[in-house]
């Protein structure tokens, strides 16, 4: 069964550094998402992406965050200058159609020191 | 606005016992409702979803959930717990016209031998 693939599984970075989290959504999917889960807290929506543009973003997704689909297969989340509070598990998700179920990747655990 | 409340951050049952994980939602429009499971160090996997068809929804691994509009609930049940059911379970709600999910805080299920 096709899967959403996220790399790396764990990334450690220093405060103030830029980090790029990578995702390969399922190949025929058209809608792409990033969610995050701070340890011990709920999974939170960050951003959705469709037709090569952001369709919706949450309050968390400020100017420090950006997303890109640089080619036909990758979907990246960039944090420009990381803060300690950005430490979390970041999940990428994709779906085929508007009413289709979301498929999640295994997540990237980001640790900011 | 939509929201989800999961009662009980931790539920412990004996193997073979009934599993009941509670979820109440708030939505100003007819909701889509979902249950996801997260095994340790893995992503979110869809267990089942309600999309306004049958109110009793059957999912994978013997789980089912019943949509009760009068109680604004979507509780997850399984007649007989198995050790492999130990995981964290998330209830989520979505607006029909949008894809982003609003998650509850999650309930960690422990299964005792």
Coordinates of N, CA and C in Angstrom, one line a residue:
Chain A
X1 N 0.9 -1.2 0.0 CA 0.0 0.0 0.0 C 0.9 1.2 0.0
X2 N 0.6 2.2 -0.8 CA 1.4 3.4 -0.9 C 1.4 4.2 0.5
X3 N 2.5 4.8 0.8 CA 2.6 5.5 2.0 C 3.1 6.9 1.8
X4 N 2.8 7.8 2.8 CA 3.5 9.1 2.9 C 4.8 8.9 3.6
X5 N 5.9 9.3 3.0 CA 7.2 9.1 3.5 C 7.8 10.5 4.0
X6 N 8.3 10.4 5.3 CA 8.9 11.6 5.8 C 10.4 11.4 6.2
X7 N 11.2 12.3 5.9 CA 12.6 12.2 6.3 C 13.1 13.6 6.8
X8 N 14.0 13.6 7.7 CA 14.5 12.4 8.5 C 13.4 12.1 9.6
X9 N 13.7 11.0 10.3 CA 12.7 10.6 11.3 C 13.0 11.5 12.6
X10 N 14.2 11.9 12.8 CA 14.6 12.7 13.9 C 15.6 13.8 13.5
X11 N 15.4 15.0 13.8 CA 16.3 16.1 13.4 C 16.6 16.9 14.7
X12 N 17.8 17.2 14.9 CA 18.2 18.0 16.0 C 18.9 19.3 15.4
X13 N 18.5 20.4 15.9 CA 19.0 21.7 15.3 C 19.2 22.7 16.5
X14 N 20.1 23.6 16.2 CA 20.3 24.7 17.2 C 19.3 25.8 17.0
X15 N 18.9 26.5 18.1 CA 18.0 27.6 18.0 C 18.6 28.7 17.0
X16 N 17.7 29.2 16.2 CA 18.1 30.2 15.2 C 18.5 29.6 13.9
X17 N 18.6 28.3 13.8 CA 19.0 27.7 12.5 C 17.8 27.4 11.7
X18 N 18.0 27.4 10.4 CA 16.9 27.0 9.5 C 16.9 25.5 9.4
X19 N 15.7 25.0 9.2 CA 15.5 23.5 9.1 C 14.4 23.2 8.0
X20 N 14.7 22.2 7.2 CA 13.7 21.8 6.2 C 13.3 20.4 6.5
X21 N 12.0 20.2 6.6 CA 11.4 18.8 6.8 C 10.9 18.4 5.5
X22 N 11.2 17.2 5.2 CA 10.8 16.7 3.8 C 9.7 15.6 3.9
X23 N 8.9 15.6 2.9 CA 7.8 14.7 2.8 C 7.6 14.3 1.3
X24 N 7.3 13.0 1.1 CA 6.9 12.5 -0.2 C 5.5 12.0 -0.1
X25 N 4.5 12.8 -0.5 CA 3.1 12.3 -0.4 C 2.9 11.2 -1.3
X26 N 1.7 10.5 -1.2 CA 1.3 9.5 -2.1 C 1.1 10.1 -3.5
X27 N 1.6 9.3 -4.5 CA 1.8 9.9 -5.8 C 0.6 10.5 -6.5
X28 N -0.6 10.0 -6.4 CA -1.7 10.5 -7.1 C -2.5 11.5 -6.2
X29 N -2.0 11.9 -5.0 CA -2.7 12.8 -4.2 C -2.5 14.2 -4.6
X30 N -3.6 15.0 -4.3 CA -3.6 16.4 -4.7 C -3.5 17.4 -3.6
X31 N -3.9 17.0 -2.4 CA -4.0 17.9 -1.2 C -2.9 17.5 -0.2
X32 N -2.2 18.5 0.3 CA -1.1 18.2 1.2 C -1.2 19.0 2.4
X33 N -0.7 18.5 3.5 CA -0.9 19.1 4.8 C 0.4 18.9 5.7
X34 N 0.5 19.8 6.6 CA 1.5 19.7 7.7 C 0.7 19.9 9.0
X35 N 1.0 19.0 9.9 CA 0.5 19.1 11.3 C 1.6 19.0 12.2
X36 N 1.5 19.4 13.5 CA 2.5 19.2 14.4 C 1.9 18.7 15.8
X37 N 2.7 18.1 16.6 CA 2.3 17.6 17.9 C 3.4 17.9 18.9
X38 N 3.2 18.9 19.7 CA 4.2 19.1 20.8 C 4.0 18.0 21.8
X39 N 5.1 17.6 22.4 CA 5.0 16.4 23.3 C 3.9 16.6 24.4
X40 N 3.0 15.6 24.4 CA 2.0 15.7 25.5 C 0.8 16.5 25.1
X41 N 0.8 17.1 23.9 CA -0.3 18.0 23.5 C -1.0 17.4 22.3
X42 N -2.1 18.1 21.9 CA -2.9 17.6 20.8 C -2.2 17.8 19.4
X43 N -2.6 17.1 18.4 CA -2.1 17.3 17.1 C -2.8 18.6 16.5
X44 N -1.9 19.5 16.0 CA -2.4 20.8 15.6 C -2.2 21.0 14.1
X45 N -3.2 21.5 13.4 CA -3.1 21.8 12.0 C -2.2 23.0 11.8
X46 N -1.3 22.9 10.8 CA -0.4 24.0 10.4 C -0.8 24.7 9.1
X47 N -0.9 23.8 8.1 CA -1.1 24.4 6.7 C -1.6 23.3 5.8
X48 N -2.4 23.8 4.8 CA -2.9 22.9 3.8 C -2.4 23.5 2.4
X49 N -2.2 22.7 1.4 CA -1.6 23.1 0.2 C -2.3 22.4 -0.9
X50 N -2.8 23.1 -1.9 CA -3.5 22.5 -3.1 C -3.3 23.4 -4.3
X51 N -3.1 22.7 -5.4 CA -2.9 23.5 -6.7 C -1.8 24.5 -6.6
X52 N -0.7 24.0 -6.0 CA 0.6 24.8 -5.9 C 0.4 26.1 -5.1
X53 N -0.5 26.1 -4.2 CA -0.6 27.3 -3.3 C -1.2 26.9 -1.9
X54 N -0.9 27.7 -0.9 CA -1.5 27.5 0.4 C -3.0 27.7 0.3
X55 N -3.8 26.8 0.8 CA -5.2 26.9 0.8 C -5.7 27.4 2.1
X56 N -5.0 27.0 3.2 CA -5.4 27.5 4.5 C -4.2 27.3 5.4
X57 N -4.1 28.2 6.4 CA -3.0 28.1 7.4 C -3.6 28.5 8.8
X58 N -2.9 28.0 9.8 CA -3.4 28.3 11.2 C -2.5 29.4 11.7
X59 N -2.9 29.9 12.9 CA -2.2 31.0 13.6 C -0.7 30.6 13.8
X60 N -0.5 29.3 14.0 CA 0.9 28.8 14.3 C 1.8 29.1 13.1
X61 N 1.2 29.0 11.9 CA 2.0 29.1 10.7 C 2.3 30.6 10.4
X62 N 3.3 31.1 11.1 CA 3.6 32.5 10.9 C 4.7 32.7 9.8
X63 N 5.3 33.9 9.8 CA 6.3 34.2 8.7 C 7.5 33.3 8.8
X64 N 7.8 32.6 9.9 CA 8.9 31.8 10.1 C 8.8 30.5 9.3
X65 N 7.5 30.2 8.9 CA 7.2 28.9 8.3 C 7.0 29.1 6.8
X66 N 7.4 28.2 6.0 CA 7.0 28.2 4.6 C 6.9 26.8 4.1
X67 N 6.1 26.6 3.0 CA 6.0 25.3 2.4 C 6.3 25.4 0.9
X68 N 6.7 24.3 0.4 CA 7.0 24.3 -1.0 C 6.8 22.9 -1.6
X69 N 6.4 22.9 -2.9 CA 6.4 21.6 -3.6 C 7.3 21.8 -4.8
X70 N 8.6 21.6 -4.6 CA 9.6 22.0 -5.6 C 9.6 21.1 -6.8
X71 N 9.0 19.9 -6.8 CA 8.9 19.1 -7.9 C 7.6 18.3 -7.8
X72 N 7.5 17.3 -8.7 CA 6.2 16.6 -8.6 C 6.0 15.6 -7.5
X73 N 7.1 15.4 -6.6 CA 7.0 14.4 -5.6 C 7.2 14.9 -4.2
X74 N 8.0 15.9 -4.0 CA 8.3 16.4 -2.6 C 7.4 17.5 -2.2
X75 N 7.2 17.5 -0.8 CA 6.5 18.6 -0.2 C 7.2 19.0 1.1
X76 N 7.8 20.2 1.1 CA 8.7 20.5 2.3 C 8.1 21.6 3.2
X77 N 8.5 21.5 4.4 CA 8.2 22.5 5.4 C 9.5 23.1 5.9
X78 N 9.6 24.4 5.7 CA 10.8 25.1 6.2 C 10.5 26.0 7.4
X79 N 11.4 25.9 8.4 CA 11.3 26.8 9.5 C 12.6 27.7 9.4
X80 N 12.4 29.0 9.2 CA 13.5 29.8 8.9 C 14.5 30.0 10.0
X81 N 14.0 30.3 11.2 CA 14.8 30.5 12.4 C 14.2 29.8 13.6
X82 N 14.7 28.6 13.8 CA 14.0 27.8 14.8 C 14.0 28.4 16.2
X83 N 13.0 28.1 17.0 CA 12.9 28.5 18.4 C 12.7 27.2 19.2
X84 N 13.0 27.3 20.5 CA 12.9 26.1 21.4 C 11.5 25.6 21.3
X85 N 10.5 26.4 21.2 CA 9.1 26.0 21.2 C 8.7 25.3 19.9
X86 N 9.6 25.3 18.9 CA 9.3 24.6 17.7 C 9.5 23.1 17.8
X87 N 10.1 22.7 18.9 CA 10.4 21.3 19.1 C 9.0 20.6 19.2
X88 N 8.9 19.6 18.3 CA 7.6 18.9 18.2 C 7.8 17.7 17.2
X89 N 6.8 16.9 17.1 CA 6.7 15.9 16.0 C 5.9 16.6 14.9
X90 N 6.5 16.6 13.7 CA 5.8 17.2 12.5 C 5.3 16.1 11.6
X91 N 4.0 16.1 11.3 CA 3.4 15.1 10.5 C 3.0 15.7 9.1
X92 N 3.4 15.1 8.1 CA 2.9 15.4 6.7 C 1.7 14.5 6.4
X93 N 0.8 15.0 5.7 CA -0.4 14.2 5.3 C -0.8 14.6 3.9
X94 N -1.4 13.6 3.2 CA -1.9 13.9 1.9 C -3.2 13.2 1.6
X95 N -4.0 13.6 0.7 CA -5.2 12.9 0.3 C -5.5 13.1 -1.2
X96 N -6.3 12.2 -1.7 CA -6.5 12.2 -3.2 C -7.5 13.3 -3.6
X97 N -8.6 13.4 -2.9 CA -9.7 14.3 -3.2 C -10.1 15.1 -2.0
X98 N -11.0 16.0 -2.2 CA -11.5 16.9 -1.1 C -12.1 16.1 0.0
X99 N -12.9 15.1 -0.3 CA -13.6 14.3 0.7 C -12.9 13.0 1.0
X100 N -11.7 12.8 0.5 CA -11.0 11.5 0.8 C -10.3 11.6 2.1
X101 N -10.0 10.4 2.7 CA -9.3 10.4 4.0 C -7.9 10.8 3.9
X102 N -7.4 11.4 5.0 CA -6.0 11.8 5.1 C -5.1 10.6 5.4
X103 N -4.0 10.6 4.7 CA -3.0 9.6 5.0 C -1.8 10.3 5.6
X104 N -1.4 9.9 6.8 CA -0.3 10.5 7.5 C 1.0 9.8 7.3
X105 N 2.1 10.5 7.3 CA 3.4 9.9 7.4 C 3.8 9.6 8.9
X106 N 4.9 9.0 9.1 CA 5.3 8.6 10.4 C 5.8 9.8 11.3
X107 N 6.1 10.9 10.6 CA 6.5 12.1 11.4 C 8.0 12.3 11.4
X108 N 8.3 13.5 11.6 CA 9.7 13.9 11.9 C 9.8 14.6 13.3
X109 N 10.6 14.0 14.2 CA 10.7 14.6 15.5 C 11.8 15.7 15.4
X110 N 11.4 16.9 15.6 CA 12.3 18.0 15.6 C 12.7 18.4 17.0
X111 N 14.0 18.5 17.3 CA 14.4 18.9 18.6 C 15.3 20.1 18.4
X112 N 14.9 21.2 19.0 CA 15.6 22.5 18.9 C 16.3 22.7 20.3
X113 N 17.6 22.8 20.2 CA 18.4 23.0 21.5 C 19.0 24.4 21.6
Chain B
X1 N -17.2 27.3 14.3 CA -16.0 26.8 14.8 C -16.2 25.3 15.3
X2 N -15.2 24.5 15.2 CA -15.3 23.1 15.5 C -14.3 22.8 16.6
X3 N -14.7 21.8 17.5 CA -13.8 21.4 18.5 C -14.1 19.9 18.9
X4 N -13.2 19.3 19.5 CA -13.4 17.9 20.0 C -12.9 17.8 21.4
X5 N -13.6 17.1 22.2 CA -13.2 16.8 23.6 C -13.1 15.3 23.8
X6 N -12.0 14.8 24.2 CA -11.8 13.4 24.5 C -11.7 13.3 26.1
X7 N -12.7 12.6 26.6 CA -12.7 12.4 28.1 C -11.8 11.3 28.5
X8 N -10.8 11.7 29.4 CA -9.9 10.7 29.8 C -8.6 10.7 29.0
X9 N -7.5 11.1 29.5 CA -6.3 11.1 28.8 C -5.6 9.7 28.8
X10 N -6.1 8.9 29.7 CA -5.5 7.6 29.9 C -6.6 6.6 30.3
X11 N -6.7 5.5 29.5 CA -7.7 4.5 29.8 C -7.0 3.1 29.9
X12 N -7.2 2.4 31.0 CA -6.6 1.1 31.1 C -7.6 0.0 31.2
X13 N -7.5 -1.0 30.4 CA -8.4 -2.2 30.5 C -7.6 -3.5 30.5
X14 N -8.3 -4.5 30.9 CA -7.7 -5.8 30.9 C -7.9 -6.5 29.5
X15 N -7.0 -7.3 29.1 CA -7.2 -8.0 27.9 C -8.5 -8.8 27.9
X16 N -9.2 -8.7 26.8 CA -10.5 -9.3 26.7 C -11.7 -8.4 27.2
X17 N -11.4 -7.3 27.8 CA -12.5 -6.5 28.3 C -12.9 -5.5 27.2
X18 N -14.1 -4.9 27.5 CA -14.6 -3.9 26.5 C -13.7 -2.6 26.6
X19 N -13.5 -2.1 25.4 CA -12.8 -0.8 25.2 C -13.9 0.3 24.9
X20 N -13.8 1.4 25.7 CA -14.7 2.5 25.4 C -13.9 3.8 25.5
X21 N -13.7 4.4 24.4 CA -13.0 5.7 24.4 C -14.0 6.8 24.0
X22 N -14.1 7.8 24.8 CA -15.1 8.8 24.6 C -14.7 10.0 23.8
X23 N -15.6 10.5 23.0 CA -15.3 11.7 22.2 C -16.6 12.5 22.0
X24 N -16.6 13.7 22.3 CA -17.7 14.6 22.1 C -17.2 15.8 21.2
X25 N -18.0 16.2 20.3 CA -17.6 17.2 19.3 C -18.6 18.4 19.4
X26 N -18.1 19.5 18.8 CA -18.9 20.7 18.7 C -18.7 21.2 17.2
X27 N -19.8 21.4 16.5 CA -19.7 21.8 15.2 C -20.9 22.6 14.7
X28 N -20.7 23.7 14.0 CA -21.9 24.5 13.6 C -22.5 23.9 12.3
X29 N -21.8 23.0 11.7 CA -22.2 22.4 10.4 C -22.2 20.9 10.6
X30 N -22.9 20.1 9.8 CA -22.8 18.6 9.9 C -21.4 18.2 9.8
X31 N -20.9 17.5 10.7 CA -19.4 17.2 10.7 C -19.1 15.9 10.0
X32 N -17.8 15.8 9.6 CA -17.2 14.6 9.4 C -16.4 14.2 10.7
X33 N -16.5 13.0 11.1 CA -15.8 12.6 12.3 C -14.9 11.4 12.1
X34 N -13.8 11.4 12.8 CA -12.7 10.4 12.5 C -12.2 9.9 13.8
X35 N -11.7 8.7 13.8 CA -10.8 8.2 14.8 C -9.5 7.7 14.2
X36 N -8.4 8.2 14.8 CA -7.1 7.8 14.4 C -6.4 7.1 15.5
X37 N -5.5 6.2 15.1 CA -4.7 5.5 16.1 C -3.2 5.8 15.9
X38 N -2.4 6.0 16.9 CA -1.0 6.2 16.8 C -0.2 5.3 17.7
X39 N 0.5 4.4 17.0 CA 1.3 3.4 17.7 C 2.7 4.1 18.0
X40 N 3.4 3.7 19.0 CA 4.7 4.3 19.4 C 5.6 4.5 18.2
X41 N 6.1 5.7 18.1 CA 7.0 6.1 17.0 C 6.5 5.9 15.6
X42 N 5.2 6.0 15.5 CA 4.6 5.9 14.1 C 3.6 7.1 13.9
X43 N 3.2 7.2 12.7 CA 2.2 8.2 12.3 C 0.8 7.9 12.7
X44 N -0.1 8.7 12.3 CA -1.5 8.5 12.6 C -2.1 7.6 11.5
X45 N -2.8 6.6 12.0 CA -3.5 5.7 11.0 C -5.0 5.8 11.2
X46 N -5.7 6.0 10.1 CA -7.2 6.1 10.2 C -7.8 4.8 10.6
X47 N -8.6 4.8 11.7 CA -9.3 3.6 12.2 C -10.7 3.6 11.5
X48 N -11.4 4.7 11.5 CA -12.7 4.7 10.9 C -13.2 6.2 10.7
X49 N -14.2 6.4 9.9 CA -14.7 7.7 9.8 C -16.2 7.7 9.6
X50 N -16.9 8.8 10.0 CA -18.3 9.0 9.8 C -18.5 10.1 8.8
X51 N -19.3 9.9 7.7 CA -19.5 10.9 6.7 C -21.0 11.0 6.4
X52 N -21.8 10.9 7.4 CA -23.3 11.1 7.2 C -24.0 10.0 6.6
X53 N -23.4 8.8 6.5 CA -24.1 7.6 6.0 C -24.6 6.9 7.2
X54 N -24.3 5.7 7.4 CA -24.7 4.9 8.6 C -24.1 5.5 9.9
X55 N -25.0 5.6 10.9 CA -24.5 6.2 12.2 C -23.6 5.3 12.9
X56 N -23.6 4.0 12.7 CA -22.7 3.0 13.3 C -21.6 2.7 12.3
X57 N -20.4 3.1 12.6 CA -19.3 2.9 11.6 C -18.4 1.8 12.1
X58 N -18.1 0.9 11.2 CA -17.1 -0.1 11.6 C -15.8 0.2 10.9
X59 N -14.7 0.0 11.7 CA -13.4 0.3 11.3 C -12.5 -0.9 11.3
X60 N -11.2 -0.7 11.2 CA -10.2 -1.8 11.2 C -10.0 -2.3 12.6
X61 N -9.4 -3.5 12.7 CA -9.0 -4.1 14.0 C -10.2 -4.3 15.0
X62 N -11.4 -4.4 14.4 CA -12.6 -4.7 15.3 C -13.2 -3.5 16.0
X63 N -12.7 -2.3 15.7 CA -13.2 -1.1 16.3 C -14.5 -0.6 15.6
X64 N -15.4 0.0 16.3 CA -16.5 0.7 15.8 C -16.8 1.9 16.6
X65 N -17.6 2.8 16.0 CA -18.0 4.0 16.6 C -19.4 4.4 16.2
X66 N -20.2 5.0 17.1 CA -21.5 5.3 16.8 C -21.7 6.9 16.9
X67 N -22.2 7.4 15.8 CA -22.5 8.9 15.8 C -23.9 9.1 16.4
X68 N -23.9 9.9 17.5 CA -25.1 10.3 18.2 C -25.3 11.8 18.2
X69 N -26.1 12.2 17.2 CA -26.2 13.7 17.1 C -26.8 14.3 18.3
X70 N -27.8 13.7 19.0 CA -28.4 14.2 20.1 C -27.5 14.4 21.3
X71 N -26.4 13.6 21.3 CA -25.4 13.7 22.4 C -24.2 14.3 21.9
X72 N -24.1 14.7 20.7 CA -22.9 15.2 20.0 C -21.7 14.3 20.4
X73 N -21.9 13.0 20.2 CA -20.8 12.1 20.6 C -20.4 11.2 19.5
X74 N -19.2 10.6 19.6 CA -18.7 9.7 18.6 C -17.8 8.8 19.3
X75 N -18.3 8.0 20.2 CA -17.4 7.2 21.1 C -16.9 5.9 20.3
X76 N -15.7 5.6 20.6 CA -15.1 4.4 20.0 C -15.2 3.2 20.9
X77 N -15.5 2.0 20.4 CA -15.7 0.8 21.2 C -15.0 -0.3 20.5
X78 N -14.7 -1.3 21.3 CA -14.2 -2.6 20.8 C -14.7 -3.6 21.8
X79 N -15.3 -4.7 21.5 CA -15.9 -5.6 22.5 C -14.8 -6.3 23.3
X80 N -13.7 -6.6 22.8 CA -12.7 -7.4 23.5 C -11.3 -6.8 23.2
X81 N -10.6 -6.3 24.2 CA -9.3 -5.7 24.0 C -8.2 -6.7 23.8
X82 N -7.3 -6.3 22.9 CA -6.1 -7.2 22.7 C -4.9 -6.4 23.0
X83 N -3.9 -7.1 23.4 CA -2.6 -6.4 23.8 C -2.1 -5.5 22.7
X84 N -2.3 -5.8 21.5 CA -1.9 -5.0 20.4 C -2.7 -3.7 20.2
X85 N -3.7 -3.6 20.9 CA -4.5 -2.3 20.8 C -3.9 -1.2 21.6
X86 N -2.9 -1.5 22.4 CA -2.3 -0.5 23.2 C -1.7 0.6 22.3
X87 N -2.1 1.8 22.4 CA -1.7 2.9 21.5 C -2.4 4.2 22.0
X88 N -2.2 5.3 21.3 CA -2.9 6.5 21.6 C -4.0 6.7 20.5
X89 N -5.1 7.1 20.9 CA -6.3 7.2 20.0 C -6.7 8.7 20.0
X90 N -6.9 9.2 18.8 CA -7.3 10.6 18.6 C -8.6 10.6 17.8
X91 N -9.6 11.4 18.4 CA -10.8 11.7 17.7 C -10.6 13.0 17.0
X92 N -11.2 13.2 15.8 CA -11.0 14.4 15.0 C -12.3 14.8 14.3
X93 N -12.5 16.0 14.1 CA -13.7 16.5 13.4 C -13.2 17.4 12.2
X94 N -14.0 17.4 11.1 CA -13.7 18.2 10.0 C -15.0 18.8 9.4
X95 N -14.8 20.0 8.9 CA -15.9 20.7 8.2 C -16.1 20.0 6.8
X96 N -17.3 19.8 6.3 CA -17.5 19.1 5.1 C -16.7 19.8 3.9
X97 N -16.6 21.1 3.9 CA -16.0 21.7 2.8 C -14.5 21.9 2.9
X98 N -13.9 21.6 4.0 CA -12.5 21.7 4.2 C -11.9 20.4 4.6
X99 N -10.6 20.4 4.5 CA -9.9 19.1 4.8 C -9.2 19.1 6.1
X100 N -8.9 20.3 6.7 CA -8.1 20.2 7.9 C -8.9 19.7 9.0
X101 N -8.2 18.8 9.8 CA -8.8 18.1 10.9 C -8.5 18.9 12.2
X102 N -9.5 18.9 13.1 CA -9.4 19.4 14.4 C -9.3 18.2 15.3
X103 N -8.2 18.0 16.0 CA -8.0 16.8 16.8 C -8.3 17.1 18.3
X104 N -8.7 16.0 18.9 CA -8.8 16.0 20.4 C -7.4 15.8 20.9
X105 N -7.3 15.8 22.3 CA -6.0 15.7 22.9 C -5.4 14.3 22.9
X106 N -6.3 13.3 22.6 CA -5.8 12.0 22.5 C -6.1 11.2 23.8
X107 N -6.3 9.9 23.7 CA -6.5 9.0 24.9 C -5.5 7.9 24.7
X108 N -4.7 7.7 25.7 CA -3.7 6.6 25.7 C -4.4 5.4 26.3
X109 N -4.5 4.3 25.5 CA -5.1 3.1 25.9 C -4.0 2.1 26.3
X110 N -4.1 1.6 27.5 CA -3.2 0.5 28.0 C -4.0 -0.7 28.2
X111 N -3.4 -1.9 27.8 CA -4.1 -3.2 27.9 C -3.3 -4.1 28.8
X112 N -3.9 -4.5 29.9 CA -3.2 -5.3 30.9 C -3.4 -6.8 30.6
X113 N -2.4 -7.6 30.8 CA -2.6 -9.1 30.5 C -3.5 -9.7 31.6

